[in-house]
Amino acid sequence: EVQVVESGGGSVPPGGSLKLSCVGLGYTDDRICMAWFRQVPGKEREGVAQIDSSGISGLADSVKGRFSASRGDAQNILLLQLDDLEPEDSGVYYCAAASPCQLGDGAWITERTYKYWGQGTQVTVSS
């Protein structure tokens, strides 16, 4: 069973930055997809970023120019850099994983792709 563990949430003022980290443990296949989703109060959970082990990646239009996703030193680590944060970015950020998995170019960031989920980490943007 794959376990997904997030870290790095916190509280920052508007315009601040945070870096979220996600580690997936227990993979038995090296074809891995990992993603970040967020649940903002009053809205449905939305996909923020995803990447697979071949390097195919995607980022939601709503965060382009402010957020960026990258793999860590190993393929089971997914990082999310959040810059120029706005109060509307506040919510719970979830990391998700799937394996075996391979993304297509331009693939939607959708929950249906992902089987394994972390507990979530809170991001609060407030003055």
mmCIF file of N, CA, C and O in Angstrom, residues 2-88:
data_model
loop_
_atom_site.group_PDB
_atom_site.id
_atom_site.type_symbol
_atom_site.label_atom_id
_atom_site.label_comp_id
_atom_site.label_asym_id
_atom_site.label_seq_id
_atom_site.Cartn_x
_atom_site.Cartn_y
_atom_site.Cartn_z
ATOM 1 N N VAL A 2 0.600 2.139 -0.927
ATOM 2 C CA VAL A 2 1.373 3.381 -1.016
ATOM 3 C C VAL A 2 0.876 4.367 0.041
ATOM 4 O O VAL A 2 -0.324 4.536 0.232
ATOM 5 N N GLN A 3 1.788 4.991 0.708
ATOM 6 C CA GLN A 3 1.458 6.043 1.672
ATOM 7 C C GLN A 3 1.949 7.371 1.139
ATOM 8 O O GLN A 3 3.049 7.462 0.578
ATOM 9 N N VAL A 4 1.148 8.399 1.349
ATOM 10 C CA VAL A 4 1.473 9.735 0.872
ATOM 11 C C VAL A 4 1.494 10.680 2.064
ATOM 12 O O VAL A 4 0.534 10.730 2.830
ATOM 13 N N VAL A 5 2.573 11.420 2.204
ATOM 14 C CA VAL A 5 2.734 12.296 3.362
ATOM 15 C C VAL A 5 3.104 13.690 2.890
ATOM 16 O O VAL A 5 4.092 13.867 2.171
ATOM 17 N N GLU A 6 2.293 14.677 3.310
ATOM 18 C CA GLU A 6 2.563 16.075 2.947
ATOM 19 C C GLU A 6 3.194 16.813 4.115
ATOM 20 O O GLU A 6 2.981 16.459 5.275
ATOM 21 N N SER A 7 3.902 17.887 3.796
ATOM 22 C CA SER A 7 4.428 18.785 4.817
ATOM 23 C C SER A 7 4.631 20.163 4.197
ATOM 24 O O SER A 7 4.650 20.302 2.970
ATOM 25 N N GLY A 8 4.754 21.169 5.057
ATOM 26 C CA GLY A 8 5.122 22.492 4.579
ATOM 27 C C GLY A 8 4.041 23.542 4.619
ATOM 28 O O GLY A 8 4.290 24.695 4.273
ATOM 29 N N GLY A 9 2.823 23.195 5.032
ATOM 30 C CA GLY A 9 1.789 24.210 5.112
ATOM 31 C C GLY A 9 2.069 25.204 6.223
ATOM 32 O O GLY A 9 3.002 25.048 7.007
ATOM 33 N N GLY A 10 1.257 26.243 6.280
ATOM 34 C CA GLY A 10 1.427 27.236 7.314
ATOM 35 C C GLY A 10 0.604 28.473 7.038
ATOM 36 O O GLY A 10 -0.289 28.456 6.186
ATOM 37 N N SER A 11 0.913 29.533 7.761
ATOM 38 C CA SER A 11 0.181 30.791 7.648
ATOM 39 C C SER A 11 1.133 31.897 7.217
ATOM 40 O O SER A 11 2.195 32.070 7.836
ATOM 41 N N VAL A 12 0.763 32.628 6.166
ATOM 42 C CA VAL A 12 1.596 33.710 5.658
ATOM 43 C C VAL A 12 0.707 34.899 5.302
ATOM 44 O O VAL A 12 -0.493 34.724 5.063
ATOM 45 N N PRO A 13 1.272 36.090 5.230
ATOM 46 C CA PRO A 13 0.492 37.250 4.785
ATOM 47 C C PRO A 13 0.359 37.242 3.264
ATOM 48 O O PRO A 13 1.109 36.543 2.564
ATOM 49 N N PRO A 14 -0.577 38.021 2.729
ATOM 50 C CA PRO A 14 -0.696 38.122 1.273
ATOM 51 C C PRO A 14 0.627 38.541 0.645
ATOM 52 O O PRO A 14 1.331 39.398 1.173
ATOM 53 N N GLY A 15 0.948 37.903 -0.471
ATOM 54 C CA GLY A 15 2.222 38.150 -1.122
ATOM 55 C C GLY A 15 3.342 37.240 -0.645
ATOM 56 O O GLY A 15 4.431 37.236 -1.221
ATOM 57 N N GLY A 16 3.077 36.471 0.389
ATOM 58 C CA GLY A 16 4.083 35.569 0.936
ATOM 59 C C GLY A 16 4.263 34.298 0.121
ATOM 60 O O GLY A 16 3.580 34.081 -0.885
ATOM 61 N N SER A 17 5.177 33.453 0.596
ATOM 62 C CA SER A 17 5.509 32.219 -0.100
ATOM 63 C C SER A 17 5.522 31.036 0.870
ATOM 64 O O SER A 17 5.790 31.200 2.064
ATOM 65 N N LEU A 18 5.256 29.880 0.327
ATOM 66 C CA LEU A 18 5.370 28.620 1.052
ATOM 67 C C LEU A 18 5.885 27.561 0.095
ATOM 68 O O LEU A 18 5.697 27.677 -1.125
ATOM 69 N N LYS A 19 6.498 26.530 0.647
ATOM 70 C CA LYS A 19 6.920 25.389 -0.167
ATOM 71 C C LYS A 19 6.361 24.137 0.469
ATOM 72 O O LYS A 19 6.645 23.837 1.626
ATOM 73 N N LEU A 20 5.553 23.426 -0.291
ATOM 74 C CA LEU A 20 4.970 22.177 0.172
ATOM 75 C C LEU A 20 5.773 21.005 -0.366
ATOM 76 O O LEU A 20 6.249 21.033 -1.502
ATOM 77 N N SER A 21 5.889 19.976 0.456
ATOM 78 C CA SER A 21 6.598 18.761 0.046
ATOM 79 C C SER A 21 5.687 17.558 0.204
ATOM 80 O O SER A 21 4.872 17.506 1.120
ATOM 81 N N CYS A 22 5.866 16.614 -0.668
ATOM 82 C CA CYS A 22 5.082 15.385 -0.620
ATOM 83 C C CYS A 22 6.009 14.208 -0.900
ATOM 84 O O CYS A 22 6.792 14.241 -1.865
ATOM 85 N N VAL A 23 5.887 13.201 -0.079
ATOM 86 C CA VAL A 23 6.661 11.979 -0.269
ATOM 87 C C VAL A 23 5.699 10.810 -0.405
ATOM 88 O O VAL A 23 4.780 10.664 0.406
ATOM 89 N N GLY A 24 5.910 10.007 -1.415
ATOM 90 C CA GLY A 24 5.144 8.787 -1.590
ATOM 91 C C GLY A 24 6.015 7.597 -1.245
ATOM 92 O O GLY A 24 7.140 7.474 -1.721
ATOM 93 N N LEU A 25 5.499 6.718 -0.409
ATOM 94 C CA LEU A 25 6.268 5.570 0.074
ATOM 95 C C LEU A 25 5.565 4.268 -0.271
ATOM 96 O O LEU A 25 4.338 4.204 -0.217
ATOM 97 N N GLY A 26 6.339 3.262 -0.614
ATOM 98 C CA GLY A 26 5.758 1.954 -0.835
ATOM 99 C C GLY A 26 5.450 1.606 -2.276
ATOM 100 O O GLY A 26 4.765 0.621 -2.551
ATOM 101 N N TYR A 27 5.972 2.407 -3.229
ATOM 102 C CA TYR A 27 5.733 2.082 -4.632
ATOM 103 C C TYR A 27 6.411 0.752 -4.997
ATOM 104 O O TYR A 27 7.514 0.470 -4.576
ATOM 105 N N THR A 28 5.730 -0.032 -5.838
ATOM 106 C CA THR A 28 6.317 -1.266 -6.339
ATOM 107 C C THR A 28 6.558 -1.189 -7.843
ATOM 108 O O THR A 28 7.040 -2.148 -8.441
ATOM 109 N N ASP A 29 6.214 -0.072 -8.433
ATOM 110 C CA ASP A 29 6.396 0.142 -9.860
ATOM 111 C C ASP A 29 7.035 1.524 -10.019
ATOM 112 O O ASP A 29 6.707 2.447 -9.277
ATOM 113 N N ASP A 30 7.932 1.668 -11.009
ATOM 114 C CA ASP A 30 8.617 2.958 -11.144
ATOM 115 C C ASP A 30 7.864 3.940 -12.047
ATOM 116 O O ASP A 30 8.349 5.026 -12.316
ATOM 117 N N ARG A 31 6.686 3.550 -12.502
ATOM 118 C CA ARG A 31 5.844 4.482 -13.257
ATOM 119 C C ARG A 31 4.897 5.164 -12.252
ATOM 120 O O ARG A 31 3.923 4.578 -11.807
ATOM 121 N N ILE A 32 5.247 6.401 -11.932
ATOM 122 C CA ILE A 32 4.582 7.102 -10.826
ATOM 123 C C ILE A 32 4.008 8.419 -11.315
ATOM 124 O O ILE A 32 4.667 9.153 -12.059
ATOM 125 N N CYS A 33 2.795 8.711 -10.904
ATOM 126 C CA CYS A 33 2.201 10.032 -11.079
ATOM 127 C C CYS A 33 1.938 10.608 -9.696
ATOM 128 O O CYS A 33 1.463 9.898 -8.811
ATOM 129 N N MET A 34 2.220 11.876 -9.535
ATOM 130 C CA MET A 34 1.937 12.559 -8.277
ATOM 131 C C MET A 34 1.321 13.914 -8.581
ATOM 132 O O MET A 34 1.619 14.519 -9.619
ATOM 133 N N ALA A 35 0.482 14.373 -7.675
ATOM 134 C CA ALA A 35 -0.245 15.616 -7.934
ATOM 135 C C ALA A 35 -0.553 16.347 -6.639
ATOM 136 O O ALA A 35 -0.556 15.758 -5.554
ATOM 137 N N TRP A 36 -0.820 17.624 -6.784
ATOM 138 C CA TRP A 36 -1.349 18.453 -5.700
ATOM 139 C C TRP A 36 -2.751 18.900 -6.071
ATOM 140 O O TRP A 36 -2.995 19.356 -7.193
ATOM 141 N N PHE A 37 -3.647 18.769 -5.102
ATOM 142 C CA PHE A 37 -4.997 19.307 -5.196
ATOM 143 C C PHE A 37 -5.201 20.259 -4.025
ATOM 144 O O PHE A 37 -4.462 20.218 -3.041
ATOM 145 N N ARG A 38 -6.229 21.087 -4.131
ATOM 146 C CA ARG A 38 -6.553 21.935 -2.984
ATOM 147 C C ARG A 38 -8.059 22.028 -2.814
ATOM 148 O O ARG A 38 -8.821 21.984 -3.773
ATOM 149 N N GLN A 39 -8.443 22.161 -1.545
ATOM 150 C CA GLN A 39 -9.856 22.315 -1.183
ATOM 151 C C GLN A 39 -10.003 23.674 -0.538
ATOM 152 O O GLN A 39 -9.572 23.874 0.622
ATOM 153 N N VAL A 40 -10.546 24.605 -1.277
ATOM 154 C CA VAL A 40 -10.796 25.952 -0.765
ATOM 155 C C VAL A 40 -12.211 25.986 -0.199
ATOM 156 O O VAL A 40 -13.122 25.425 -0.800
ATOM 157 N N PRO A 41 -12.427 26.635 0.947
ATOM 158 C CA PRO A 41 -13.773 26.665 1.543
ATOM 159 C C PRO A 41 -14.826 27.133 0.540
ATOM 160 O O PRO A 41 -14.657 28.145 -0.134
ATOM 161 N N GLY A 42 -15.912 26.349 0.469
ATOM 162 C CA GLY A 42 -17.014 26.721 -0.402
ATOM 163 C C GLY A 42 -16.862 26.286 -1.841
ATOM 164 O O GLY A 42 -17.749 26.543 -2.663
ATOM 165 N N LYS A 43 -15.753 25.630 -2.160
ATOM 166 C CA LYS A 43 -15.517 25.188 -3.541
ATOM 167 C C LYS A 43 -15.154 23.716 -3.572
ATOM 168 O O LYS A 43 -14.727 23.141 -2.570
ATOM 169 N N GLU A 44 -15.307 23.122 -4.735
ATOM 170 C CA GLU A 44 -14.908 21.728 -4.904
ATOM 171 C C GLU A 44 -13.389 21.621 -4.939
ATOM 172 O O GLU A 44 -12.692 22.579 -5.293
ATOM 173 N N ARG A 45 -12.905 20.446 -4.612
ATOM 174 C CA ARG A 45 -11.465 20.226 -4.663
ATOM 175 C C ARG A 45 -10.998 20.352 -6.114
ATOM 176 O O ARG A 45 -11.645 19.815 -7.032
ATOM 177 N N GLU A 46 -9.909 21.062 -6.311
ATOM 178 C CA GLU A 46 -9.405 21.289 -7.661
ATOM 179 C C GLU A 46 -7.957 20.841 -7.789
ATOM 180 O O GLU A 46 -7.182 20.915 -6.825
ATOM 181 N N GLY A 47 -7.597 20.394 -8.984
ATOM 182 C CA GLY A 47 -6.229 20.021 -9.249
ATOM 183 C C GLY A 47 -5.360 21.241 -9.424
ATOM 184 O O GLY A 47 -5.774 22.224 -10.049
ATOM 185 N N VAL A 48 -4.165 21.203 -8.862
ATOM 186 C CA VAL A 48 -3.234 22.325 -8.940
ATOM 187 C C VAL A 48 -2.049 22.003 -9.844
ATOM 188 O O VAL A 48 -1.680 22.793 -10.713
ATOM 189 N N ALA A 49 -1.461 20.831 -9.649
ATOM 190 C CA ALA A 49 -0.283 20.469 -10.431
ATOM 191 C C ALA A 49 -0.115 18.960 -10.430
ATOM 192 O O ALA A 49 -0.561 18.279 -9.496
ATOM 193 N N GLN A 50 0.512 18.447 -11.459
ATOM 194 C CA GLN A 50 0.806 17.023 -11.500
ATOM 195 C C GLN A 50 2.066 16.792 -12.316
ATOM 196 O O GLN A 50 2.454 17.611 -13.157
ATOM 197 N N ILE A 51 2.696 15.643 -12.060
ATOM 198 C CA ILE A 51 3.893 15.274 -12.803
ATOM 199 C C ILE A 51 4.029 13.759 -12.748
ATOM 200 O O ILE A 51 3.627 13.136 -11.769
ATOM 201 N N ASP A 52 4.567 13.183 -13.809
ATOM 202 C CA ASP A 52 4.806 11.754 -13.767
ATOM 203 C C ASP A 52 6.296 11.454 -13.869
ATOM 204 O O ASP A 52 7.125 12.367 -14.024
ATOM 205 N N SER A 53 6.649 10.194 -13.769
ATOM 206 C CA SER A 53 8.058 9.816 -13.688
ATOM 207 C C SER A 53 8.803 10.024 -15.003
ATOM 208 O O SER A 53 10.035 10.011 -15.015
ATOM 209 N N SER A 54 8.072 10.245 -16.108
ATOM 210 C CA SER A 54 8.750 10.534 -17.372
ATOM 211 C C SER A 54 8.980 12.023 -17.557
ATOM 212 O O SER A 54 9.647 12.442 -18.497
ATOM 213 N N GLY A 55 8.410 12.835 -16.652
ATOM 214 C CA GLY A 55 8.600 14.277 -16.722
ATOM 215 C C GLY A 55 7.429 15.055 -17.273
ATOM 216 O O GLY A 55 7.448 16.288 -17.287
ATOM 217 N N ILE A 56 6.387 14.356 -17.743
ATOM 218 C CA ILE A 56 5.192 15.059 -18.211
ATOM 219 C C ILE A 56 4.545 15.744 -17.013
ATOM 220 O O ILE A 56 4.344 15.131 -15.970
ATOM 221 N N SER A 57 4.210 17.004 -17.163
ATOM 222 C CA SER A 57 3.679 17.756 -16.029
ATOM 223 C C SER A 57 2.555 18.677 -16.477
ATOM 224 O O SER A 57 2.370 18.939 -17.666
ATOM 225 N N GLY A 58 1.809 19.168 -15.501
ATOM 226 C CA GLY A 58 0.734 20.112 -15.783
ATOM 227 C C GLY A 58 0.504 21.010 -14.597
ATOM 228 O O GLY A 58 0.766 20.631 -13.453
ATOM 229 N N LEU A 59 0.024 22.218 -14.858
ATOM 230 C CA LEU A 59 -0.232 23.208 -13.821
ATOM 231 C C LEU A 59 -1.552 23.891 -14.155
ATOM 232 O O LEU A 59 -1.794 24.262 -15.310
ATOM 233 N N ALA A 60 -2.397 24.059 -13.145
ATOM 234 C CA ALA A 60 -3.696 24.686 -13.367
ATOM 235 C C ALA A 60 -3.533 26.138 -13.808
ATOM 236 O O ALA A 60 -2.655 26.846 -13.309
ATOM 237 N N ASP A 61 -4.386 26.579 -14.712
ATOM 238 C CA ASP A 61 -4.322 27.960 -15.202
ATOM 239 C C ASP A 61 -4.452 28.970 -14.072
ATOM 240 O O ASP A 61 -3.844 30.044 -14.114
ATOM 241 N N SER A 62 -5.224 28.612 -13.050
ATOM 242 C CA SER A 62 -5.496 29.542 -11.960
ATOM 243 C C SER A 62 -4.260 29.887 -11.138
ATOM 244 O O SER A 62 -4.262 30.882 -10.403
ATOM 245 N N VAL A 63 -3.209 29.080 -11.248
ATOM 246 C CA VAL A 63 -2.018 29.329 -10.427
ATOM 247 C C VAL A 63 -0.766 29.569 -11.269
ATOM 248 O O VAL A 63 0.321 29.792 -10.710
ATOM 249 N N LYS A 64 -0.898 29.521 -12.578
ATOM 250 C CA LYS A 64 0.270 29.752 -13.424
ATOM 251 C C LYS A 64 0.837 31.146 -13.187
ATOM 252 O O LYS A 64 0.101 32.111 -13.036
ATOM 253 N N GLY A 65 2.141 31.202 -13.111
ATOM 254 C CA GLY A 65 2.812 32.463 -12.837
ATOM 255 C C GLY A 65 3.062 32.700 -11.358
ATOM 256 O O GLY A 65 3.847 33.581 -10.998
ATOM 257 N N ARG A 66 2.391 31.900 -10.496
ATOM 258 C CA ARG A 66 2.586 32.066 -9.052
ATOM 259 C C ARG A 66 3.059 30.771 -8.400
ATOM 260 O O ARG A 66 3.825 30.795 -7.443
ATOM 261 N N PHE A 67 2.574 29.635 -8.875
ATOM 262 C CA PHE A 67 2.955 28.341 -8.308
ATOM 263 C C PHE A 67 3.818 27.580 -9.313
ATOM 264 O O PHE A 67 3.687 27.766 -10.529
ATOM 265 N N SER A 68 4.666 26.722 -8.791
ATOM 266 C CA SER A 68 5.444 25.838 -9.661
ATOM 267 C C SER A 68 5.648 24.504 -8.958
ATOM 268 O O SER A 68 5.800 24.451 -7.737
ATOM 269 N N ALA A 69 5.641 23.443 -9.745
ATOM 270 C CA ALA A 69 5.813 22.096 -9.208
ATOM 271 C C ALA A 69 7.085 21.482 -9.772
ATOM 272 O O ALA A 69 7.444 21.726 -10.926
ATOM 273 N N SER A 70 7.723 20.696 -8.962
ATOM 274 C CA SER A 70 8.938 20.026 -9.414
ATOM 275 C C SER A 70 9.140 18.754 -8.608
ATOM 276 O O SER A 70 8.583 18.603 -7.510
ATOM 277 N N ARG A 71 9.935 17.866 -9.163
ATOM 278 C CA ARG A 71 10.285 16.677 -8.409
ATOM 279 C C ARG A 71 11.484 16.982 -7.521
ATOM 280 O O ARG A 71 12.332 17.810 -7.854
ATOM 281 N N GLY A 72 11.519 16.307 -6.389
ATOM 282 C CA GLY A 72 12.652 16.435 -5.498
ATOM 283 C C GLY A 72 13.812 15.587 -5.981
ATOM 284 O O GLY A 72 13.908 15.240 -7.157
ATOM 285 N N ASP A 73 14.677 15.238 -5.073
ATOM 286 C CA ASP A 73 15.851 14.453 -5.431
ATOM 287 C C ASP A 73 15.501 13.048 -5.902
ATOM 288 O O ASP A 73 16.316 12.392 -6.560
ATOM 289 N N ALA A 74 14.322 12.582 -5.574
ATOM 290 C CA ALA A 74 13.889 11.257 -5.990
ATOM 291 C C ALA A 74 12.524 11.373 -6.647
ATOM 292 O O ALA A 74 11.793 12.336 -6.426
ATOM 293 N N GLN A 75 12.171 10.377 -7.460
ATOM 294 C CA GLN A 75 10.918 10.455 -8.198
ATOM 295 C C GLN A 75 9.700 10.321 -7.317
ATOM 296 O O GLN A 75 8.586 10.606 -7.765
ATOM 297 N N ASN A 76 9.890 9.910 -6.057
ATOM 298 C CA ASN A 76 8.738 9.788 -5.174
ATOM 299 C C ASN A 76 8.522 11.047 -4.337
ATOM 300 O O ASN A 76 7.797 11.022 -3.359
ATOM 301 N N ILE A 77 9.163 12.141 -4.714
ATOM 302 C CA ILE A 77 9.014 13.413 -4.003
ATOM 303 C C ILE A 77 8.483 14.464 -4.969
ATOM 304 O O ILE A 77 9.027 14.647 -6.064
ATOM 305 N N LEU A 78 7.414 15.126 -4.554
ATOM 306 C CA LEU A 78 6.835 16.200 -5.351
ATOM 307 C C LEU A 78 6.804 17.471 -4.515
ATOM 308 O O LEU A 78 6.294 17.480 -3.406
ATOM 309 N N LEU A 79 7.352 18.529 -5.067
ATOM 310 C CA LEU A 79 7.406 19.819 -4.392
ATOM 311 C C LEU A 79 6.450 20.798 -5.056
ATOM 312 O O LEU A 79 6.252 20.739 -6.267
ATOM 313 N N LEU A 80 5.879 21.677 -4.264
ATOM 314 C CA LEU A 80 5.024 22.728 -4.799
ATOM 315 C C LEU A 80 5.450 24.052 -4.185
ATOM 316 O O LEU A 80 5.319 24.246 -2.977
ATOM 317 N N GLN A 81 5.965 24.927 -5.011
ATOM 318 C CA GLN A 81 6.373 26.263 -4.573
ATOM 319 C C GLN A 81 5.210 27.223 -4.796
ATOM 320 O O GLN A 81 4.729 27.361 -5.915
ATOM 321 N N LEU A 82 4.771 27.861 -3.730
ATOM 322 C CA LEU A 82 3.651 28.793 -3.792
ATOM 323 C C LEU A 82 4.184 30.198 -3.540
ATOM 324 O O LEU A 82 4.661 30.507 -2.446
ATOM 325 N N ASP A 83 4.140 31.041 -4.539
ATOM 326 C CA ASP A 83 4.607 32.424 -4.428
ATOM 327 C C ASP A 83 3.459 33.395 -4.647
ATOM 328 O O ASP A 83 2.439 33.044 -5.240
ATOM 329 N N ASP A 84 3.653 34.625 -4.177
ATOM 330 C CA ASP A 84 2.661 35.681 -4.349
ATOM 331 C C ASP A 84 1.266 35.197 -3.921
ATOM 332 O O ASP A 84 0.282 35.357 -4.643
ATOM 333 N N LEU A 85 1.210 34.609 -2.750
ATOM 334 C CA LEU A 85 -0.030 34.003 -2.273
ATOM 335 C C LEU A 85 -1.107 35.047 -2.024
ATOM 336 O O LEU A 85 -0.819 36.181 -1.593
ATOM 337 N N GLU A 86 -2.331 34.639 -2.302
ATOM 338 C CA GLU A 86 -3.505 35.484 -2.109
ATOM 339 C C GLU A 86 -4.426 34.834 -1.096
ATOM 340 O O GLU A 86 -4.396 33.611 -0.913
ATOM 341 N N PRO A 87 -5.272 35.616 -0.421
ATOM 342 C CA PRO A 87 -6.206 35.016 0.548
ATOM 343 C C PRO A 87 -7.059 33.910 -0.075
ATOM 344 O O PRO A 87 -7.397 32.934 0.613
ATOM 345 N N GLU A 88 -7.354 34.040 -1.366
ATOM 346 C CA GLU A 88 -8.162 33.027 -2.048
ATOM 347 C C GLU A 88 -7.440 31.695 -2.217
ATOM 348 O O GLU A 88 -8.050 30.701 -2.603
#
